[in-house]
Tab-separated table of C-alpha atoms in Angstrom:
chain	number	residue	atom	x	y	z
A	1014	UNK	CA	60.104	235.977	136.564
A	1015	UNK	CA	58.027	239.536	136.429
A	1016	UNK	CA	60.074	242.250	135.863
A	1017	UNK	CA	59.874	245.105	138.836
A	1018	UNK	CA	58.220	247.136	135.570
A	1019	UNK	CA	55.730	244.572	135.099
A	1020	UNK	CA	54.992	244.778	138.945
A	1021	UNK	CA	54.301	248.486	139.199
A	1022	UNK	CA	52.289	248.804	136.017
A	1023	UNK	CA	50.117	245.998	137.264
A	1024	UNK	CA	51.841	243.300	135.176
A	1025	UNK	CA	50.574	244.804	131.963
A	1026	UNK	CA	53.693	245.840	130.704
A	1027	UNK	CA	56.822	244.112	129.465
A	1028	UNK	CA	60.447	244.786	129.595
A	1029	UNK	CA	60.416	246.564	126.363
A	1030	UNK	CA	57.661	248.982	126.880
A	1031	UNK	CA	56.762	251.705	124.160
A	1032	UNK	CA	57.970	255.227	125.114
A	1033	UNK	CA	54.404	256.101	125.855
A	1034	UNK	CA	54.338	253.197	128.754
A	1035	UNK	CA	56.976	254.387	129.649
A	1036	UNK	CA	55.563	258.241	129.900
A	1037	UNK	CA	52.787	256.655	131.853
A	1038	UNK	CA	55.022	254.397	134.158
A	1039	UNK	CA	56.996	257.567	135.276
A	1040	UNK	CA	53.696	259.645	135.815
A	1041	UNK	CA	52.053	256.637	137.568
A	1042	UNK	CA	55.872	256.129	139.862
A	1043	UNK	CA	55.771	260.122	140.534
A	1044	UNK	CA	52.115	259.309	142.749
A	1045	UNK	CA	53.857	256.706	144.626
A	1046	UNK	CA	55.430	259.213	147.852
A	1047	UNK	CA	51.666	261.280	148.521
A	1048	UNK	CA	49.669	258.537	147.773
A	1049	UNK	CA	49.701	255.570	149.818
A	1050	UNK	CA	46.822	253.870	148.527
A	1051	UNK	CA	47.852	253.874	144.710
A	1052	UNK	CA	48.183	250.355	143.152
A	1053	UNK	CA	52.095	251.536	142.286
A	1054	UNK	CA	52.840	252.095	145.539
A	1055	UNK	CA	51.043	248.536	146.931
A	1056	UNK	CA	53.370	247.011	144.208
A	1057	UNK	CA	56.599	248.841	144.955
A	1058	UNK	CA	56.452	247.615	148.520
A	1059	UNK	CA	55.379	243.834	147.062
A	1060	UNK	CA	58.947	244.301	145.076
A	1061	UNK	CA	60.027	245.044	148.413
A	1062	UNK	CA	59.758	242.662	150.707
A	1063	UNK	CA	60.497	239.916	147.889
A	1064	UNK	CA	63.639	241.544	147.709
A	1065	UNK	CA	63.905	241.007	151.226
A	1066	UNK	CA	63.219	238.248	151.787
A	1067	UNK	CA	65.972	237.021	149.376
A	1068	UNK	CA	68.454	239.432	151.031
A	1069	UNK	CA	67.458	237.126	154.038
A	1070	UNK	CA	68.392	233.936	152.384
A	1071	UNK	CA	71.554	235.338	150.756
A	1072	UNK	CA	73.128	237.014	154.106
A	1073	UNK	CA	73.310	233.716	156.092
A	1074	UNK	CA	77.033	232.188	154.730
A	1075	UNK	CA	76.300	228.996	156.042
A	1076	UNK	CA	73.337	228.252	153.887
A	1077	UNK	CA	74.665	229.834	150.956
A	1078	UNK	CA	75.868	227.496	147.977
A	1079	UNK	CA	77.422	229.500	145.356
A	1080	UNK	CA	76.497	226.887	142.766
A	1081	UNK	CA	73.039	226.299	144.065
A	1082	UNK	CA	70.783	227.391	141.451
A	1083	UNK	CA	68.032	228.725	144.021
A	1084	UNK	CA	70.905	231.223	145.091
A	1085	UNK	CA	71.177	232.877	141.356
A	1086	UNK	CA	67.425	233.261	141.396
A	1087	UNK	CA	67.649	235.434	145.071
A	1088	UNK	CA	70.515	237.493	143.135
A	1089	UNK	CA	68.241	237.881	140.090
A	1090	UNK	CA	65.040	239.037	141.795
A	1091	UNK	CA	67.295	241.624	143.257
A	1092	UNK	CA	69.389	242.761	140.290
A	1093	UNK	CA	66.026	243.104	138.810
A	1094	UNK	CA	64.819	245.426	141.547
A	1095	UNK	CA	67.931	247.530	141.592
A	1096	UNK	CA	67.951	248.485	137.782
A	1097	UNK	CA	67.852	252.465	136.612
A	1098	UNK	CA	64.141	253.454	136.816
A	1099	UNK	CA	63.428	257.253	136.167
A	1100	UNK	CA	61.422	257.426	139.561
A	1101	UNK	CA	63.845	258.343	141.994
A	1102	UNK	CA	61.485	257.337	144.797
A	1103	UNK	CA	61.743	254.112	143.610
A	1104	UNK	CA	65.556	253.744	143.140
A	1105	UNK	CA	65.878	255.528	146.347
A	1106	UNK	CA	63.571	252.760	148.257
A	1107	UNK	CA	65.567	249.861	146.699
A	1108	UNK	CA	68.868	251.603	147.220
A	1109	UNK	CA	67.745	251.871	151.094
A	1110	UNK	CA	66.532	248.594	151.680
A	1111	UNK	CA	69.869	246.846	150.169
A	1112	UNK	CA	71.232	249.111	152.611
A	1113	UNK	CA	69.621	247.856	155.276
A	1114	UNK	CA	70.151	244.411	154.744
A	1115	UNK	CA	73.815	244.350	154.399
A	1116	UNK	CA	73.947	244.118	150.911
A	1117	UNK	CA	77.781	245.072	151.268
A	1118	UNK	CA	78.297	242.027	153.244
A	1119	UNK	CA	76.811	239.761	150.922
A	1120	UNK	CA	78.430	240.670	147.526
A	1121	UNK	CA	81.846	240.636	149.251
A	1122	UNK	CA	81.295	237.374	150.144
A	1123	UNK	CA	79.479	235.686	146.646
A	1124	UNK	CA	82.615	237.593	145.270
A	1125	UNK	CA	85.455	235.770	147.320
A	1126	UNK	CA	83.221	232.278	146.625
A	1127	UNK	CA	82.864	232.625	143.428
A	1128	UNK	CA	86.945	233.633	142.920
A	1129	UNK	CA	87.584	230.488	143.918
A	1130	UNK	CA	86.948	229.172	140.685
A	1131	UNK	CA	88.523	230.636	137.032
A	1132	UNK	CA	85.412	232.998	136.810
A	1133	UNK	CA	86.175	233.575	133.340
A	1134	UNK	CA	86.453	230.191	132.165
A	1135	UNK	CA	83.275	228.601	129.423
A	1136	UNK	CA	82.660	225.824	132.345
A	1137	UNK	CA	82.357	228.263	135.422
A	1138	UNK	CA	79.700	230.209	133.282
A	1139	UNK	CA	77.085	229.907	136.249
A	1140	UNK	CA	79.433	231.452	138.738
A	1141	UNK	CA	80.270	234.307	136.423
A	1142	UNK	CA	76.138	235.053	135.726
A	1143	UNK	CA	75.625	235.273	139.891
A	1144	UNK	CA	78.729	237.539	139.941
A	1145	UNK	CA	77.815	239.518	137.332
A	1146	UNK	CA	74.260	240.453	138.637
A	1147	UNK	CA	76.099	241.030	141.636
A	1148	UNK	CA	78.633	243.532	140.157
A	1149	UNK	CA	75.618	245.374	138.379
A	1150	UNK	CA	73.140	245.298	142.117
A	1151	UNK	CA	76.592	247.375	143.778
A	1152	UNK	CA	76.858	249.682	141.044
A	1153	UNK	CA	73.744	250.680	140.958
A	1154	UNK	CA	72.565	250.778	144.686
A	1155	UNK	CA	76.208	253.132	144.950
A	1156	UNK	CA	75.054	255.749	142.548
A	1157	UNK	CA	71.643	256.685	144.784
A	1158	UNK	CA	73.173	255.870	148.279
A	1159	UNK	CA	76.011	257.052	149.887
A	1160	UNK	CA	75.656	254.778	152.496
A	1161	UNK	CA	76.380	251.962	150.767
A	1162	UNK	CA	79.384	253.750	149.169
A	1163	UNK	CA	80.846	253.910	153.055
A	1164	UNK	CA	80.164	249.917	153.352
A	1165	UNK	CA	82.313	249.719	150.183
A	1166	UNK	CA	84.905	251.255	152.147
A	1167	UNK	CA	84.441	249.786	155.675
A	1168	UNK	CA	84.152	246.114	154.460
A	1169	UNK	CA	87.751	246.450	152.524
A	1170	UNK	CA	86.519	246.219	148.676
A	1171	UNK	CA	88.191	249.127	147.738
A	1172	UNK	CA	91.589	247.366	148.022
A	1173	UNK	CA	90.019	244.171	147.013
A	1174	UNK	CA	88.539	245.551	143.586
A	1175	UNK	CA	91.423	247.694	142.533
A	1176	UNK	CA	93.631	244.275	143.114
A	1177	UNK	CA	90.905	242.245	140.620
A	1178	UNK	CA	91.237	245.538	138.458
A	1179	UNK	CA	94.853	245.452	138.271
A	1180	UNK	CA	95.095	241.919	137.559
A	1181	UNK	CA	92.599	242.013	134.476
A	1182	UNK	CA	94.282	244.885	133.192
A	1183	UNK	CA	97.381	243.013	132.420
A	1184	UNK	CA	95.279	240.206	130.156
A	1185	UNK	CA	93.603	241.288	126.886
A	1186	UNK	CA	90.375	241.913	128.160
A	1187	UNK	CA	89.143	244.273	125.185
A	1188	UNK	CA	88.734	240.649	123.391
A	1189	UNK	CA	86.709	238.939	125.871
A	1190	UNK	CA	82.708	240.115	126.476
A	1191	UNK	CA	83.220	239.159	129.751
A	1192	UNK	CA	86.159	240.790	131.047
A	1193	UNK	CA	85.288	243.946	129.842
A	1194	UNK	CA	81.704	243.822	131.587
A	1195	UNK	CA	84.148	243.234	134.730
A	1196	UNK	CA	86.330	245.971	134.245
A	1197	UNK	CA	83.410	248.805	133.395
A	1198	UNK	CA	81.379	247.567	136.261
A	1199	UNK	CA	84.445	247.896	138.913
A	1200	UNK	CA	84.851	250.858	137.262
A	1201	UNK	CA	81.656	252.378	137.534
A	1202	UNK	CA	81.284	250.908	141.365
A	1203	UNK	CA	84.733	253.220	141.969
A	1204	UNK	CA	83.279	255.976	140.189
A	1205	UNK	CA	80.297	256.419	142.472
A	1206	UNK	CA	82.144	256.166	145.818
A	1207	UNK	CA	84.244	258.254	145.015
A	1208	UNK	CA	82.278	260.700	143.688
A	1209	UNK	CA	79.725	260.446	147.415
A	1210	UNK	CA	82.608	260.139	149.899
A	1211	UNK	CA	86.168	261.578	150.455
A	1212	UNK	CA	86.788	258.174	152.370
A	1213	UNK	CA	86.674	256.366	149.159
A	1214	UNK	CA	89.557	258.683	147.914
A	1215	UNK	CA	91.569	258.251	150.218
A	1216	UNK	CA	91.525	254.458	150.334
A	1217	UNK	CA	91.688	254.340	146.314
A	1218	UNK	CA	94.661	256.309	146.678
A	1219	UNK	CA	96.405	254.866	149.501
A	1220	UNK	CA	96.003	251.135	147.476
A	1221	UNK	CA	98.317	252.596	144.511
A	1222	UNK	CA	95.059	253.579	142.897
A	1223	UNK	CA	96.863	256.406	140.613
A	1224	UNK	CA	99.046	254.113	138.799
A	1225	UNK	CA	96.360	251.143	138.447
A	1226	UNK	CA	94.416	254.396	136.776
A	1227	UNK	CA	97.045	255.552	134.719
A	1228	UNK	CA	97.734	251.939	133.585
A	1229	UNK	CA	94.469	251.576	132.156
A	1230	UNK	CA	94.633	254.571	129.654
A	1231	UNK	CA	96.368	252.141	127.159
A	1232	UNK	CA	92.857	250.584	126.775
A	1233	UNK	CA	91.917	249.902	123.210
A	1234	UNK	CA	88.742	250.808	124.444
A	1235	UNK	CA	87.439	254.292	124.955
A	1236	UNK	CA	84.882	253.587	127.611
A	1237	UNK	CA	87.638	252.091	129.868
A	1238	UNK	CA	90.046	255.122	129.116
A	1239	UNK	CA	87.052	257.777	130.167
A	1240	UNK	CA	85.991	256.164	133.151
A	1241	UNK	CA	89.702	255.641	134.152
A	1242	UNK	CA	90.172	259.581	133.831
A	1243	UNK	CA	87.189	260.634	135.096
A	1244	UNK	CA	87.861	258.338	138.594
A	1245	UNK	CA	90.948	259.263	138.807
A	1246	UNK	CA	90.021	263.366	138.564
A	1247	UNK	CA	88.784	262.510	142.253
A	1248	UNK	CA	91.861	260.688	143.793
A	1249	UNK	CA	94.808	263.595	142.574
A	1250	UNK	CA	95.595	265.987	144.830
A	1251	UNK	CA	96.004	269.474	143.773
A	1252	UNK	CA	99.666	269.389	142.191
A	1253	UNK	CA	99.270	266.575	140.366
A	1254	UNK	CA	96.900	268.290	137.687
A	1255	UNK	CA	99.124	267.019	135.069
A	1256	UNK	CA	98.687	263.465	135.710
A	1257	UNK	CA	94.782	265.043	133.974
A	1258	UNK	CA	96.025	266.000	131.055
A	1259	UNK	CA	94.362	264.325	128.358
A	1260	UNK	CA	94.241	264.234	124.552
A	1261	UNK	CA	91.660	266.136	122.218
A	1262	UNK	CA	89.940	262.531	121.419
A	1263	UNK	CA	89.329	261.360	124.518
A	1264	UNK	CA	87.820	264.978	125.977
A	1265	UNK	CA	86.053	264.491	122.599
A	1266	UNK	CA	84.459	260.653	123.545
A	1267	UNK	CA	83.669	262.605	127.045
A	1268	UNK	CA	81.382	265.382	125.117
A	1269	UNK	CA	79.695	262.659	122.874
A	1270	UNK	CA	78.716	261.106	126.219
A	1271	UNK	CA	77.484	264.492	127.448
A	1272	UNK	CA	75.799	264.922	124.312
A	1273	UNK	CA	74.023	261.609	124.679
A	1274	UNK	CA	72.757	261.993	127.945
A	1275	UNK	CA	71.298	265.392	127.250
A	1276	UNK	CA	69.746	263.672	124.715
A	1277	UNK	CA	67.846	260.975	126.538
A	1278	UNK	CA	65.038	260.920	128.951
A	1279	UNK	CA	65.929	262.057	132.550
A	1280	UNK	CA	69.309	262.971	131.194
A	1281	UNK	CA	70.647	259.702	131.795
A	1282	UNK	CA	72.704	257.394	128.763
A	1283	UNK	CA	71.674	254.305	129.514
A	1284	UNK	CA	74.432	253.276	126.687
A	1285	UNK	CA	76.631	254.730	128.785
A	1286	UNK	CA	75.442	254.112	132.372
A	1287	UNK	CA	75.577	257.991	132.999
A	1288	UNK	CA	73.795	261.098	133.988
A	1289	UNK	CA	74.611	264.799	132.890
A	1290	UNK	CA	75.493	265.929	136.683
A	1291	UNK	CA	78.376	263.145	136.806
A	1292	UNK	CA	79.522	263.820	133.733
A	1293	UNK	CA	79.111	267.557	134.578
A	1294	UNK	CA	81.226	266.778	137.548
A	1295	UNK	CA	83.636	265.005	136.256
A	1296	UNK	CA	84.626	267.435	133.325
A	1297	UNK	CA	84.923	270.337	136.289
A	1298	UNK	CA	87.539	267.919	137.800
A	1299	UNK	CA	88.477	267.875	134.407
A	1300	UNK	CA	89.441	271.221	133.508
A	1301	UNK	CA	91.667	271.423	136.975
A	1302	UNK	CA	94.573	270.792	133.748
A	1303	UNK	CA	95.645	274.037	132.092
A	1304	UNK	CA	95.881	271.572	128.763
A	1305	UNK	CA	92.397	270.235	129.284
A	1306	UNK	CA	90.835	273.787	130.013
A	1307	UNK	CA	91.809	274.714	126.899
A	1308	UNK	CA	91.128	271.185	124.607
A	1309	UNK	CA	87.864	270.993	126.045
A	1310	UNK	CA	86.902	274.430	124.613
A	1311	UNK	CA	88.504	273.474	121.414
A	1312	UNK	CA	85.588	270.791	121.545
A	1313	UNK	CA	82.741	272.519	122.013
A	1314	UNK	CA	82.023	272.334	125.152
A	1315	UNK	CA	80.726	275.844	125.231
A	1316	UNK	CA	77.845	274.776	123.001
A	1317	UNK	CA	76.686	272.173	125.239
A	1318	UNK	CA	76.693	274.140	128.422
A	1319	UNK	CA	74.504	276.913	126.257
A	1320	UNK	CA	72.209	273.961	125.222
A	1321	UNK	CA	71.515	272.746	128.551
A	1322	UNK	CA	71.458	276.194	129.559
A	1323	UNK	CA	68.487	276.823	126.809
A	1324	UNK	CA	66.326	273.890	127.529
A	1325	UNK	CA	62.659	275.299	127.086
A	1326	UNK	CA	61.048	274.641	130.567
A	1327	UNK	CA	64.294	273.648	132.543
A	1328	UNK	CA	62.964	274.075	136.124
A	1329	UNK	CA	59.359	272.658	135.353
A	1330	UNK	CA	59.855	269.561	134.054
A	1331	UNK	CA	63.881	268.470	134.690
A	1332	UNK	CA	63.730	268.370	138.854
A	1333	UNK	CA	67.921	267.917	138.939
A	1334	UNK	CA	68.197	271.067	137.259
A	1335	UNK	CA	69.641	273.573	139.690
A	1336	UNK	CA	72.020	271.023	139.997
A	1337	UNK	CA	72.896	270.844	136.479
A	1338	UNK	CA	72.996	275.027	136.183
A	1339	UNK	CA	75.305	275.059	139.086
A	1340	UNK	CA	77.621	272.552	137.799
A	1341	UNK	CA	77.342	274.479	134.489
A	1342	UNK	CA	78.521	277.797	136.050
A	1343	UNK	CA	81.013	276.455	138.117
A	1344	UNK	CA	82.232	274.823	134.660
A	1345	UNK	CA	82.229	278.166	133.085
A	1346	UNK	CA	84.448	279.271	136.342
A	1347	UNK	CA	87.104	276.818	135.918
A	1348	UNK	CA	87.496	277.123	132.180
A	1349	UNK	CA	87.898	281.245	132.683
A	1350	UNK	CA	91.032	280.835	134.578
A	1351	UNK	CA	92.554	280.482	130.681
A	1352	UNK	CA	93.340	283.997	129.649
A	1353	UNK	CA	91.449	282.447	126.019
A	1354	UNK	CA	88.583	280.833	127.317
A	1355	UNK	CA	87.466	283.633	129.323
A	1356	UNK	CA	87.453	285.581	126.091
A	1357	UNK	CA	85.773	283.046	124.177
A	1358	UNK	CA	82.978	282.478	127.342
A	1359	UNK	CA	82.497	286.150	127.088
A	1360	UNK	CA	81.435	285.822	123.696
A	1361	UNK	CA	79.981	282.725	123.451
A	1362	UNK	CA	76.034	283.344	121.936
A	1363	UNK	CA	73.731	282.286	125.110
A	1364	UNK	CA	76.401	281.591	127.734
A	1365	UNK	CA	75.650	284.026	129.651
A	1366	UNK	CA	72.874	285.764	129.001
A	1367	UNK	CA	70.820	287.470	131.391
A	1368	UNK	CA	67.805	285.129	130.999
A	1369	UNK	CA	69.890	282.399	132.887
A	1370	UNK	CA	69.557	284.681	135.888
A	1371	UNK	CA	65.585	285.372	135.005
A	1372	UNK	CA	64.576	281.930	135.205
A	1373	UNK	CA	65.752	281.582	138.581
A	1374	UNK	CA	68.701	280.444	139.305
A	1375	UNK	CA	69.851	283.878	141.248
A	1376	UNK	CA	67.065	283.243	143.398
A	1377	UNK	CA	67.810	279.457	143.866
A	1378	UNK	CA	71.606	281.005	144.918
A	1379	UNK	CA	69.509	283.350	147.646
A	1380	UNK	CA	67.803	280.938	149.232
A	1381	UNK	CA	70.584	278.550	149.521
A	1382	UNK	CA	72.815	281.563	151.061
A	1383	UNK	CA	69.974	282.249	153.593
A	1384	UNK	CA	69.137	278.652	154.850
A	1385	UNK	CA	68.777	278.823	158.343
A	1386	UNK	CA	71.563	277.039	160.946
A	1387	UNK	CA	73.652	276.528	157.762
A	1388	UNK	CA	76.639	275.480	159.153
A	1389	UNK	CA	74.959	273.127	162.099
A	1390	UNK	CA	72.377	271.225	159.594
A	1391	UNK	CA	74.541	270.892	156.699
A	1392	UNK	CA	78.260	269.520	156.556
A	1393	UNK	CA	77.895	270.324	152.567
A	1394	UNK	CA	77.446	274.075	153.592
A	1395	UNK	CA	81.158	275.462	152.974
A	1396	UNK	CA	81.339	273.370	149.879
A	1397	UNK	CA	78.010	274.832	148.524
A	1398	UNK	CA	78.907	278.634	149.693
A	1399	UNK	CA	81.745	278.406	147.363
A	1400	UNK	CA	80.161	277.116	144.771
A	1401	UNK	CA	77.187	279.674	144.899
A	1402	UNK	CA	79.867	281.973	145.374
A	1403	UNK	CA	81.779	280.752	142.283
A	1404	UNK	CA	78.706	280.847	140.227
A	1405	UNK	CA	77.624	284.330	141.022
A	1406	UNK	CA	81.880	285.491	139.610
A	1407	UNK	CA	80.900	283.391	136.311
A	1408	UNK	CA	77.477	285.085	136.079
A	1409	UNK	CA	78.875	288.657	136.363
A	1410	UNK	CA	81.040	288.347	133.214
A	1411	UNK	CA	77.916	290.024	131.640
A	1412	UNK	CA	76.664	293.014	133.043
A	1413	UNK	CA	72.904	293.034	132.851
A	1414	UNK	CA	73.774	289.763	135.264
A	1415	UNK	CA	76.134	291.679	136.956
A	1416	UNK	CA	73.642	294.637	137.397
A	1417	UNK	CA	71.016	291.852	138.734
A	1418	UNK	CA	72.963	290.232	141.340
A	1419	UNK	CA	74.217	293.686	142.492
A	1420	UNK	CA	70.466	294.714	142.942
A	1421	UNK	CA	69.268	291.129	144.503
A	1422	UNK	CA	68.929	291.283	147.743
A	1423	UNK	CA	71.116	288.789	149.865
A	1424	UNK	CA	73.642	288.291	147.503
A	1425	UNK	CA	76.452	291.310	147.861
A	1426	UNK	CA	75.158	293.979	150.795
A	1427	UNK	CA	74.217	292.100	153.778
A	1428	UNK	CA	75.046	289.085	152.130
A	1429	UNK	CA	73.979	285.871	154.448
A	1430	UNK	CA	77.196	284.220	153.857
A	1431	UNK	CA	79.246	286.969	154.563
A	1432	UNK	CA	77.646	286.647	158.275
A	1433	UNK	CA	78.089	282.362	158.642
A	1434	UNK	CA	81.131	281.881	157.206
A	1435	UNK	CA	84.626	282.194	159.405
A	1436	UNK	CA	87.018	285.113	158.567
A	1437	UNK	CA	88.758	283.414	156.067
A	1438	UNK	CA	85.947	282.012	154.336
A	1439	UNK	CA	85.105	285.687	154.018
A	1440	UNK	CA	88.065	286.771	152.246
A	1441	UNK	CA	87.443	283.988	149.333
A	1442	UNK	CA	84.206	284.769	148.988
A	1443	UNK	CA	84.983	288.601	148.716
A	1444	UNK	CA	87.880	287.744	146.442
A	1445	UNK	CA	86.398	285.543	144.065
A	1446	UNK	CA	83.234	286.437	143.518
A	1447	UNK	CA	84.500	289.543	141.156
A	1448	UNK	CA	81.282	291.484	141.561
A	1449	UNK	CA	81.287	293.324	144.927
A	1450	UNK	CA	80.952	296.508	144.672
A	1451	UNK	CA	82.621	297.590	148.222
């Protein structure tokens, strides 16, 4: 079988490529959208419609047999399509096409075939490789698409995986390979829908989803205990911050997986399965606990804001990093609301210097404030106003910023947002942004 690698360098490359084929893969991938006649792109849409056509064969039930060897090879040409690759064109293509075929549809039902059996057991091992595949295809296709994060939700397997979570978690499943693959990978599917849709929430939380959380924080394992906090930042409601409240260690395992990802190409742990602007994410849900706010500082997590802050060439060569800044600054806004932290922001070397607001990211704010028809084009827009708007209050704790933003046009006099928002929307913009000078 030719890995989708080998396909879009031409087959001259294998799994385990150098990082320079690697350096050339990504700059060949990054041709693929403007140029329809590069080999890369020919070969992207080979990978395609193979994976379509097993998609085909796997979404008709009544020729499906779960033991039928010809049916783990469909699953494996499209697990091996669906992998992390750094082009997001790609993942983005793959994601869409799984989509489009229903791919939904088809793991729920390899999963209720293949739970017919002991999926754990040493004989069933067959059944256990086509659901594993499986498990990895969702999780994947979830983090790039939303739309497949709603099928998640409309076909029932939020209620379905939390019930195969819950009944794991009571076994010792740190001592077998297999259940712990099980566990991460439901896991990491939960993670992403509930990270792209409020639906996904609600349903988690409706199916006792707080408790099956909580439950797994015993874990032995501190992979299972982060991902079990970090989900379950998304499903509490706004008084039950404490039900956050974590120890120094674990907001300690949370940096060293920040730290990794900053580390790696793209930003992305692949020992980990995560990128910076999830785990940026999930530490602002985070720091909605008074006692994380103020253990997470204790950990440094000043130091790796300012470093990802600092990276030489941020906007050229990282294209998530507005993003990342944003989620930075609105960080820095939800640590500040600790009398201690604010201080220790304030004084923090590089935090908030008045670079940050040189290379652009003031400007980035402007143009988001002044998009046109913001409210009709974008359902995000509110969401994204406050953020901006949060932002800007961070960025003013120094005053050369402050002195910027005061003299940038659109952001405080005539300020777009002050225009599009409703009345309210006004008065929490005015209010928090801490730098209007009316």
């Amino acid at each position: 079988m030719v890995k989708v690698q080998e396909w879009l360098c031409d087959g001259k490359c294998s799994s385990k490529q150098s990082s320079k084929s690697n350096e050339a893969l990504i700059e060949t991938n990054e041709k693929l959208p403007s140029s329809p006649q590069n080999k890369a792109n020919i070969c992207l849409e080979e990978v395609l419609q193979k994976v379509n056509q097993c998609l085909k064969r796997l979404s008709t039930p009544e020729d499906i047999d779960i033991l039928n060897t010809d049916c783990y090879n469909d699953i494996k040409v499209v697990w091996e399509a669906s992998q992390y690759n750094p082009n997001i064109h790609i993942r983005k293509s793959v994601a869409l096409c799984l989509y489009q075929s229903k791919f939904v549809k088809i793991f729920k039902n390899i999963w209720l075939c293949v739970h017919q059996v002991h999926i754990f057991h040493k004989d069933n091992i067959k059944q256990w490789r086509k659901l594993k595949k499986s498990l990895s295809v969702l999780w994947n296709t979830c983090d790039i698409n939303s739309e497949v994060c709603q099928d998640v939700c409309d076909n029932g397997l939020i209620s379905i995986l939390l019930h195969a979570l819950v009944n794991v978690s009571n076994t010792r499943y740190s001592e077998d390979d297999k259940k712990q693959y099980y566990v991460k990978a439901i896991l990491g599917i939960m993670h992403n829908v509930v990270r792209h849709n409020s639906d996904g929430r609600l349903l988690l939380r409706e199916c006792g989803g707080v408790r099956a959380l909580q439950h797994l924080f015993k874990s032995d394992l501190d992979m299972i205990r982060a991902k079990s906090l970090i989900v379950l930042s998304y499903v509490v409601d706004e008084t039950e911050s404490e039900l956050l409240n974590s120890n120094s260690d674990l907001l300690s395992f949370i940096l060293d997986i920040f730290d990794r990802a900053l580390n790696s190409p793209n930003h992305f742990s692949s020992k980990y399965g995560m990128c910076v602007t999830e785990i940026l994410r999930g530490l602002f849900n985070l720091s909605a606990s008074d006692v994380n706010k103020v253990q997470l500082v204790q950990n440094g997590i000043l130091t790796f804001y300012v470093r990802l802050l600092q990276e030489e060439n941020l906007y050229i060569n990282n294209p998530l990093s507005e993003e990342e800044i944003l989620l930075v600054i609105n960080g820095l806004w939800a640590l500040s609301f600790n009398g201690k932290n604010k201080a220790l922001i304030q004084k923090e070397a590089g935090c908030l210097e008045v670079q940050l607001v040189q290379n652009g990211i003031l400007t980035f704010y402007v143009r988001l404030l002044q998009e046109e028809n913001l409210y009709i084009n974008n359902p995000l827009s509110e969401e994204e106003i406050l953020l901006v708007i949060n932002g800007l209050w961070a960025l003013s704790f120094n005053g050369k910023n402050k002195a910027l933003i005061q003299k940038e046009a659109g952001c405080l006099e005539d300020c777009t947002v002050l225009k599009l928002t409703p009345e309210g929307l006004r008065n929490v913009c005015i209010g928090a942004s801490g730098v209007n000078t009316k």
